[in-house]
XYZ file of C-alpha atoms in Angstrom:
563
model
C -0.051 60.101 -26.617
C -0.462 63.213 -28.839
C 2.025 64.660 -31.331
C 1.387 68.334 -32.242
C -2.176 67.911 -31.011
C -2.774 64.787 -33.157
C -3.354 61.546 -31.166
C -0.951 58.700 -32.084
C -2.384 55.207 -31.622
C 0.268 52.496 -31.208
C -1.777 49.654 -29.753
C -5.074 48.229 -30.909
C -8.229 49.530 -29.261
C -9.018 47.631 -26.055
C -5.387 46.599 -25.461
C -4.297 46.998 -21.838
C -0.769 47.771 -20.693
C 0.880 47.652 -17.288
C 4.548 48.495 -16.977
C 7.374 49.072 -14.545
C 7.055 48.016 -10.922
C 3.281 47.700 -11.246
C 3.647 44.958 -13.898
C 6.366 43.182 -11.916
C 4.368 43.206 -8.687
C 1.228 41.940 -10.465
C 3.217 39.024 -11.922
C 4.815 38.212 -8.572
C 1.413 38.289 -6.878
C -0.096 35.883 -9.462
C 2.802 33.441 -9.040
C 2.557 33.609 -5.256
C -1.200 32.932 -5.333
C -0.637 29.757 -7.390
C 2.150 28.763 -5.000
C -0.197 29.219 -2.011
C -2.825 26.990 -3.671
C -0.384 24.104 -4.163
C 1.589 24.558 -0.936
C -0.727 22.525 1.300
C -0.519 19.466 -0.991
C 3.249 19.012 -0.444
C 4.629 15.963 1.350
C 3.229 12.731 2.844
C 0.687 14.664 4.907
C -0.258 16.959 2.027
C -3.960 17.666 1.606
C -5.968 16.829 -1.515
C -7.494 19.245 -4.004
C -10.888 18.654 -5.580
C -10.885 19.854 -9.178
C -14.091 20.120 -11.202
C -13.621 20.711 -14.940
C -15.990 22.449 -17.377
C -17.761 19.109 -18.066
C -18.388 18.526 -14.368
C -15.816 15.708 -14.090
C -14.222 15.543 -10.641
C -10.562 14.841 -9.857
C -9.397 14.461 -6.253
C -5.604 14.424 -5.918
C -2.575 15.885 -4.170
C -0.322 15.206 -7.156
C 1.128 18.539 -8.308
C 1.317 17.502 -11.969
C -2.359 16.483 -12.035
C -3.423 19.692 -10.267
C -1.629 22.066 -12.660
C -2.881 20.102 -15.695
C -6.500 20.341 -14.550
C -6.373 23.989 -13.430
C -7.429 26.482 -16.092
C -4.981 29.255 -15.212
C -5.560 32.620 -16.939
C -2.813 34.944 -15.677
C 0.273 34.842 -17.959
C 2.778 34.826 -15.051
C 0.953 31.967 -13.320
C 0.979 30.127 -16.653
C 4.791 30.305 -16.603
C 4.758 28.419 -13.286
C 2.361 25.844 -14.716
C 4.661 25.324 -17.727
C 7.667 24.936 -15.394
C 5.800 22.318 -13.350
C 4.831 20.416 -16.512
C 8.437 20.544 -17.767
C 9.740 19.080 -14.483
C 7.084 16.360 -14.624
C 8.133 15.474 -18.183
C 11.852 15.508 -17.319
C 12.008 13.715 -13.953
C 8.366 12.787 -13.213
C 8.338 14.251 -9.700
C 8.840 17.530 -7.836
C 6.070 19.521 -9.546
C 4.600 20.886 -6.302
C 8.079 21.737 -4.989
C 8.878 23.738 -8.152
C 5.767 25.895 -7.813
C 6.275 26.390 -4.044
C 9.970 27.268 -4.462
C 9.271 29.635 -7.398
C 6.684 31.454 -5.277
C 9.124 31.683 -2.341
C 11.931 33.046 -4.556
C 9.600 35.715 -5.952
C 8.315 36.630 -2.480
C 11.904 37.208 -1.259
C 12.709 39.088 -4.469
C 9.785 41.436 -3.820
C 11.225 42.251 -0.394
C 14.566 43.115 -2.038
C 12.779 45.285 -4.621
C 11.210 47.222 -1.724
C 14.748 47.893 -0.474
C 15.616 49.484 -3.825
C 17.634 46.599 -5.291
C 17.414 46.323 -9.080
C 15.872 43.144 -10.588
C 19.077 42.474 -12.589
C 21.121 42.310 -9.360
C 18.600 39.871 -7.843
C 18.703 37.706 -10.986
C 22.524 37.540 -10.949
C 22.502 36.700 -7.233
C 19.942 33.929 -7.757
C 21.975 32.423 -10.622
C 25.164 32.445 -8.532
C 23.302 30.850 -5.599
C 21.861 28.166 -7.912
C 25.311 27.184 -9.208
C 26.650 26.963 -5.654
C 23.611 24.930 -4.529
C 24.191 22.402 -7.343
C 27.827 22.042 -6.225
C 26.730 21.443 -2.620
C 24.217 18.788 -3.755
C 27.025 16.847 -5.456
C 29.095 17.066 -2.255
C 26.395 15.718 0.070
C 24.900 13.124 -2.329
C 24.949 9.460 -1.237
C 25.806 6.922 -3.968
C 23.634 3.803 -4.217
C 24.964 0.319 -5.019
C 23.347 -0.758 -8.269
C 25.822 -3.194 -9.865
C 24.871 -5.494 -12.746
C 21.102 -6.046 -12.943
C 21.620 -9.246 -14.965
C 23.176 -10.895 -11.889
C 20.675 -12.116 -9.303
C 22.765 -11.045 -6.289
C 23.385 -7.499 -7.623
C 19.729 -7.256 -8.619
C 18.566 -8.028 -5.064
C 21.005 -5.490 -3.573
C 19.843 -2.835 -6.073
C 16.231 -3.645 -5.208
C 16.809 -3.004 -1.491
C 18.717 0.227 -2.198
C 16.132 1.599 -4.633
C 13.209 0.648 -2.393
C 14.319 3.263 0.162
C 13.933 6.165 -2.275
C 10.841 4.628 -3.868
C 9.074 4.530 -0.490
C 9.637 8.295 -0.130
C 8.207 8.977 -3.611
C 5.071 6.888 -3.020
C 4.464 7.992 0.577
C 3.481 11.493 -0.558
C 1.048 10.255 -3.205
C -1.141 7.480 -1.935
C -1.688 6.159 1.581
C -2.024 2.369 1.361
C -1.612 -0.346 3.959
C 2.082 -1.263 4.434
C 1.726 -4.712 2.807
C -0.086 -3.311 -0.269
C 2.458 -0.487 -0.561
C 5.273 -3.055 -0.377
C 3.600 -5.107 -3.114
C 3.220 -2.026 -5.333
C 6.896 -1.157 -4.826
C 7.959 -4.687 -5.826
C 5.828 -4.432 -8.963
C 7.328 -1.045 -9.887
C 10.898 -2.303 -9.369
C 10.368 -5.506 -11.361
C 8.687 -3.587 -14.202
C 11.542 -1.047 -14.273
C 14.195 -3.798 -14.269
C 12.364 -5.534 -17.135
C 12.428 -2.381 -19.281
C 15.972 -1.348 -18.231
C 18.711 -1.165 -20.858
C 22.405 -0.849 -20.035
C 24.215 2.283 -21.215
C 27.898 2.484 -22.267
C 28.885 4.177 -18.970
C 27.543 1.234 -16.921
C 24.355 2.980 -15.770
C 20.875 1.979 -16.934
C 18.031 3.702 -18.736
C 14.438 2.604 -18.267
C 12.242 2.770 -21.367
C 9.059 3.916 -19.626
C 7.045 3.625 -22.839
C 7.662 -0.147 -22.603
C 5.785 -0.314 -19.286
C 2.016 -0.400 -19.635
C -0.420 0.418 -16.843
C -3.887 -1.127 -17.263
C -6.743 -0.278 -14.880
C -9.791 -2.450 -14.271
C -12.498 -1.575 -11.783
C -13.364 -4.342 -9.342
C -11.580 -6.317 -6.656
C -9.137 -4.504 -4.392
C -5.720 -2.930 -4.788
C -4.214 -6.119 -3.327
C -5.440 -7.969 -6.469
C -3.167 -5.856 -8.697
C -0.461 -7.800 -10.508
C 2.627 -7.486 -12.681
C 2.735 -9.370 -15.976
C 6.118 -9.979 -17.619
C 4.652 -9.308 -21.019
C 1.650 -7.412 -22.333
C -2.030 -7.366 -21.406
C -4.405 -6.298 -24.179
C -7.777 -4.792 -23.310
C -9.299 -6.815 -26.155
C -10.975 -10.168 -26.586
C -10.528 -13.033 -29.050
C -12.504 -12.163 -32.196
C -14.294 -15.489 -32.879
C -16.094 -17.855 -30.472
C -14.627 -20.962 -32.184
C -11.030 -19.824 -31.676
C -8.894 -21.250 -28.851
C -8.867 -19.185 -25.636
C -5.480 -20.500 -24.484
C -2.387 -21.103 -26.611
C 0.816 -22.506 -25.120
C 4.205 -22.126 -26.843
C 2.689 -19.341 -28.897
C 4.135 -18.213 -32.220
C 2.771 -14.724 -32.725
C 2.274 -12.873 -36.018
C 2.175 -9.090 -35.495
C 0.306 -7.523 -38.407
C -0.045 -3.868 -39.348
C -2.367 -4.700 -42.218
C -6.072 -5.593 -42.301
C -7.100 -9.188 -42.954
C -9.796 -7.844 -45.256
C -10.328 -7.303 -48.960
C -8.529 -4.085 -49.808
C -10.498 -1.486 -51.718
C -8.716 -0.214 -54.846
C -7.491 3.385 -54.902
C -9.128 3.935 -58.284
C -12.871 4.349 -58.759
C -14.179 1.212 -60.473
C -17.548 -0.394 -61.252
C -18.404 -4.057 -61.790
C -21.427 -4.957 -63.908
C -22.992 -8.232 -62.766
C -25.560 -9.691 -65.130
C -26.165 -13.166 -63.656
C -26.260 -14.990 -60.258
C -23.214 -17.068 -61.313
C -21.152 -13.889 -61.535
C -22.143 -12.937 -57.971
C -21.120 -16.413 -56.775
C -17.747 -16.274 -58.523
C -17.171 -12.750 -57.181
C -17.823 -13.879 -53.575
C -15.742 -17.027 -54.100
C -12.809 -14.932 -55.301
C -13.085 -12.720 -52.201
C -13.149 -15.816 -49.981
C -10.135 -17.257 -51.852
C -8.082 -14.094 -51.234
C -8.867 -14.254 -47.509
C -8.252 -18.036 -47.413
C -4.847 -17.526 -49.056
C -3.961 -14.920 -46.411
C -4.841 -17.376 -43.633
C -2.943 -20.187 -45.404
C 0.141 -17.963 -45.563
C -0.116 -17.171 -41.824
C -0.587 -20.865 -41.012
C 2.274 -21.978 -43.287
C 4.890 -19.946 -41.382
C 3.834 -21.626 -38.122
C 1.836 -18.837 -36.459
C -0.818 -19.933 -33.957
C -1.670 -16.420 -32.688
C -2.443 -13.354 -34.827
C -2.420 -9.879 -33.293
C -3.621 -7.328 -35.816
C -3.485 -3.549 -35.580
C -6.370 -3.241 -38.030
C -9.584 -5.114 -38.812
C -10.168 -8.829 -39.479
C -12.952 -9.797 -41.901
C -15.657 -12.217 -40.688
C -14.677 -14.728 -43.389
C -10.999 -14.471 -42.380
C -12.049 -15.031 -38.747
C -13.844 -18.226 -39.821
C -10.767 -19.586 -41.642
C -8.449 -18.657 -38.761
C -10.764 -20.476 -36.316
C -10.760 -23.576 -38.570
C -6.944 -23.563 -38.439
C -7.003 -23.267 -34.627
C -5.373 -19.830 -34.712
C -6.227 -17.292 -31.991
C -6.741 -13.738 -33.305
C -7.066 -10.282 -31.740
C -7.866 -7.169 -33.787
C -7.652 -3.357 -33.601
C -4.753 -3.323 -31.157
C -3.203 0.095 -30.467
C 0.079 0.968 -32.182
C 1.766 1.563 -28.813
C 0.733 -1.945 -27.697
C 2.047 -3.426 -30.951
C 5.441 -1.838 -30.289
C 5.462 -3.232 -26.748
C 4.544 -6.684 -28.101
C 7.405 -6.424 -30.583
C 9.826 -5.847 -27.679
C 8.274 -8.453 -25.383
C 7.979 -11.324 -27.875
C 10.985 -10.592 -30.084
C 8.742 -10.503 -33.152
C 8.557 -7.967 -35.958
C 5.553 -5.941 -37.090
C 4.746 -6.874 -40.697
C 2.866 -4.552 -43.059
C 1.961 -7.212 -45.645
C 0.854 -10.823 -45.103
C 2.737 -11.824 -48.277
C 6.020 -10.727 -46.652
C 5.441 -12.690 -43.424
C 8.173 -15.232 -42.638
C 8.955 -17.527 -39.713
C 11.689 -15.107 -38.562
C 9.061 -12.359 -38.096
C 7.126 -14.368 -35.520
C 7.323 -13.486 -31.847
C 7.205 -16.165 -29.189
C 6.072 -16.648 -25.604
C 5.005 -19.533 -23.421
C 1.382 -18.484 -23.021
C -1.293 -16.357 -24.699
C -4.619 -16.566 -22.906
C -7.952 -14.765 -22.773
C -9.084 -14.209 -19.165
C -11.989 -12.485 -17.531
C -10.953 -9.489 -15.434
C -13.899 -7.916 -13.645
C -16.696 -7.712 -16.210
C -14.376 -7.622 -19.222
C -12.224 -10.058 -21.139
C -8.525 -9.361 -21.640
C -5.772 -11.135 -23.558
C -2.583 -11.923 -21.603
C 0.671 -12.374 -23.535
C 3.109 -13.592 -20.883
C 6.102 -15.725 -19.900
C 8.176 -14.313 -22.730
C 11.799 -15.503 -22.922
C 13.434 -12.076 -22.575
C 10.621 -9.560 -22.174
C 11.684 -5.956 -22.560
C 8.133 -4.825 -21.806
C 5.838 -5.317 -18.819
C 2.264 -4.565 -17.747
C 1.044 -3.467 -14.328
C -2.635 -4.423 -14.014
C -4.335 -2.325 -11.336
C -7.554 -3.349 -9.597
C -9.594 -1.134 -7.310
C -13.032 -0.144 -6.105
C -13.516 2.974 -8.252
C -11.986 4.987 -11.090
C -10.877 7.844 -8.829
C -8.796 5.478 -6.690
C -7.323 3.778 -9.764
C -6.373 7.131 -11.326
C -4.594 8.230 -8.138
C -2.720 4.919 -7.849
C -1.741 5.165 -11.530
C -0.262 8.624 -10.886
C 1.630 7.214 -7.892
C 3.036 4.355 -9.964
C 4.075 6.745 -12.732
C 5.960 8.839 -10.167
C 7.531 5.683 -8.753
C 8.680 4.519 -12.197
C 10.211 7.933 -12.893
C 12.011 7.788 -9.531
C 13.569 4.412 -10.394
C 14.514 5.637 -13.873
C 16.203 8.717 -12.381
C 18.142 6.574 -9.896
C 19.246 4.018 -12.481
C 20.498 6.868 -14.686
C 22.195 8.694 -11.804
C 22.322 6.454 -8.686
C 22.698 9.234 -6.124
C 20.301 10.311 -3.381
C 20.116 13.058 -0.769
C 18.367 13.009 2.638
C 14.674 13.962 2.380
C 12.292 15.401 4.957
C 13.617 18.937 4.432
C 17.149 17.913 5.515
C 18.829 18.774 2.219
C 17.075 22.170 2.043
C 18.215 23.160 5.556
C 21.786 22.060 4.745
C 21.754 24.002 1.452
C 20.388 27.130 3.160
C 23.020 26.950 5.919
C 25.925 26.508 3.495
C 24.633 29.210 1.130
C 24.400 31.738 3.979
C 27.997 30.944 4.920
C 29.102 31.253 1.275
C 27.153 34.540 0.841
C 29.661 36.239 3.154
C 32.288 35.818 0.422
C 30.007 37.309 -2.275
C 30.580 41.017 -2.763
C 28.080 43.807 -3.376
C 24.306 43.675 -3.327
C 24.284 40.204 -4.868
C 25.046 38.935 -1.362
C 21.506 39.927 -0.333
C 20.064 37.961 -3.261
C 22.069 34.867 -2.246
C 20.746 35.214 1.325
C 17.210 35.588 -0.059
C 17.743 32.408 -2.131
C 18.784 30.544 1.041
C 15.672 31.798 2.876
C 13.441 30.718 -0.027
C 14.851 27.164 -0.035
C 13.750 26.797 3.599
C 10.141 27.209 2.436
C 10.047 23.454 1.664
C 10.791 22.234 5.246
C 8.477 24.969 6.571
C 5.584 23.602 4.494
C 6.419 20.000 5.504
C 6.296 21.031 9.182
C 3.006 22.870 8.606
C 1.298 19.913 6.875
C 2.538 17.601 9.656
C 0.809 19.839 12.233
C 4.088 20.935 13.845
C 5.115 24.390 15.069
C 6.921 25.803 12.016
C 9.234 28.239 13.818
C 10.323 25.750 16.489
C 10.915 23.031 13.879
C 13.105 25.228 11.650
C 15.094 26.501 14.639
C 15.717 22.940 15.842
C 16.778 21.799 12.364
C 19.165 24.741 11.988
C 20.715 23.881 15.365
C 21.226 20.211 14.428
C 22.748 21.100 11.043
C 25.065 23.633 12.679
C 26.293 20.730 14.853
C 27.225 18.834 11.675
C 24.166 16.551 11.472
C 23.475 17.150 7.769
C 20.862 14.364 7.568
C 18.661 15.864 10.320
C 15.137 16.233 8.954
C 11.407 16.058 9.622
C 9.736 12.690 10.158
C 6.433 13.950 8.742
C 4.516 10.726 9.449
C 5.299 10.869 13.187
C 5.449 14.703 13.334
C 8.914 15.025 14.863
C 12.478 16.094 14.031
C 15.074 13.298 13.930
C 18.882 13.431 13.818
C 19.273 11.148 10.798
C 16.380 10.947 8.347
C 18.202 8.286 6.276
C 17.651 5.768 9.121
C 13.945 5.703 8.272
C 14.771 5.566 4.532
C 13.557 9.049 3.607
C 15.709 9.638 0.527
C 15.205 11.580 -2.692
C 17.017 11.327 -6.053
C 19.619 14.059 -6.467
C 18.512 14.448 -10.119
C 15.023 15.524 -8.970
C 16.401 18.034 -6.449
C 18.687 19.554 -9.091
C 15.831 19.851 -11.572
C 13.582 21.507 -8.960
C 16.241 24.127 -8.152
C 17.009 24.805 -11.831
C 13.384 25.095 -12.954
C 12.273 27.203 -9.971
C 15.211 29.616 -10.391
C 14.695 29.907 -14.155
C 10.972 30.597 -13.699
C 11.543 33.191 -10.960
C 14.266 35.006 -12.951
C 12.088 34.974 -16.094
C 9.271 36.706 -14.188
C 11.699 39.198 -12.588
C 12.918 40.239 -16.063
C 9.422 41.297 -17.179
C 8.698 45.027 -16.819
C 5.889 45.394 -19.346
C 2.703 43.388 -19.874
C 0.740 44.220 -23.023
C -2.501 42.268 -23.226
C -4.634 42.298 -26.367
C -8.374 42.749 -26.003
C -10.298 39.458 -25.919
C -11.787 38.501 -29.286
C -15.409 39.482 -29.752
C -17.783 37.263 -31.691
C -19.407 38.818 -34.722
C -22.951 39.972 -34.200
C -24.332 37.466 -36.716
C -22.541 34.566 -35.077
C -23.851 35.599 -31.662
C -27.436 35.668 -32.954
C -26.928 32.281 -34.639
C -25.617 30.814 -31.404
C -28.564 32.268 -29.480
C -31.045 30.707 -31.935
C -29.316 27.307 -31.631
C -29.488 27.465 -27.837
C -33.200 28.369 -28.004
C -33.835 25.418 -30.343
C -32.049 23.030 -27.982
C -33.994 24.269 -24.966
C -37.380 23.962 -26.752
C -38.959 20.529 -26.036
C -40.011 18.516 -29.113
C -43.108 16.323 -29.246
C -43.600 13.634 -31.879
């Protein structure tokens, strides 16, 4: 721009700017490309993606959350979709792929409306109105599960059967296992969730997922995986003379080293004779012996320490018949506190009998090639460990992701025990009802509501595609069945067919997840539609000197050295 012949520079040199429809279309295109990448990984027959990071590490998965975390997305609009997917994963633990696919579909339909001359603001208002109506419809068609009181055995068994239906749907799309192994995994997930569940004032439950630990050990098969009502530590007993098995354990949880503390001040000791060295070492040993005596006097027979344990202290603990484990993670200490009923103590001097945790058994066992310490059979454990076994790390990582999704599903259902039919049934029903409702919406917003309904149908379309079915025929058949009042008609993806009532084969999804998917996808799409200017700063250039330095370093590294 020039003012009276003098150029006026507003932006820094090298800055690029796209604005108006050009910027909007570029953003929509980027979002749609990301949506296309993830689309084929949706559902039980979703295909895997192989991701290779900058270090050459390989991840093979169809989990949307894992894919978006590993992908190094550059385009700012695509990054918005990635952030939305991560937010959904953090909030409800599932539905990441659906969010990206639905966001892309909403933007694709919005682009068609833009071509017809409809202003982005009108589309945004229409989408928001359609979202609110869709959330109302979800509440109307939701099926309430019987949860009852988890402390009662009968109610617990009923809740288990009810929750298993939705859990099967969540796991089916992640990892294909044999039916008996899948059933075993589901039982482990449910028991772990019930262990960490806490009742809320309104009668529902919340699951403290940070109290459920997942440990992976290579070796054996997935069928060897187990649930421990307590905590498993990937550590071993510190001294060979210590007991490897302690029954009726009294556990001291220490957040202080069993070592001689160094003073904060700088000090020097002048030693002039061998006797002084001996007395110095004896005093050190006495301090450590007193620590062990204190631990023994309160009745502890197991010490679990977050920090280090001196060799001399280990010797005295072994003489007292006390088992000790050191350098345990803080998160594990907190789980142990919950599981054993003990309290973490920051000073050995302050340790009392009331601070000790208890459980029936603490034992060191060999798992694969490693030793692990099992703290189990606690009286009222509020923490649990799922120990996974498998042939390789890639398999274990994928199963861990599946279990995490399963745990989130159970947490969502215990918080809000409502489900909706899966297999694309709820999306077809929403689309049908929204189209009917759109007739009562005035002005151009009606077109946006219709576009929203079309976009929602993208999910069943993708499910049909991944199942190898004819997409058009499948959607037409589903629309016909829903028009006849069969609101649970959906796609049996495993057997590649449409069935009248998808709930009969237990394909159910938590209503909380569906709501979050709709909210996040709509918010992301409307955020992108609001953008009409993209101003990108020039990438930072390294200083010439730094570049030369870097070049010299690389040359040095590549030059072979001979001694």
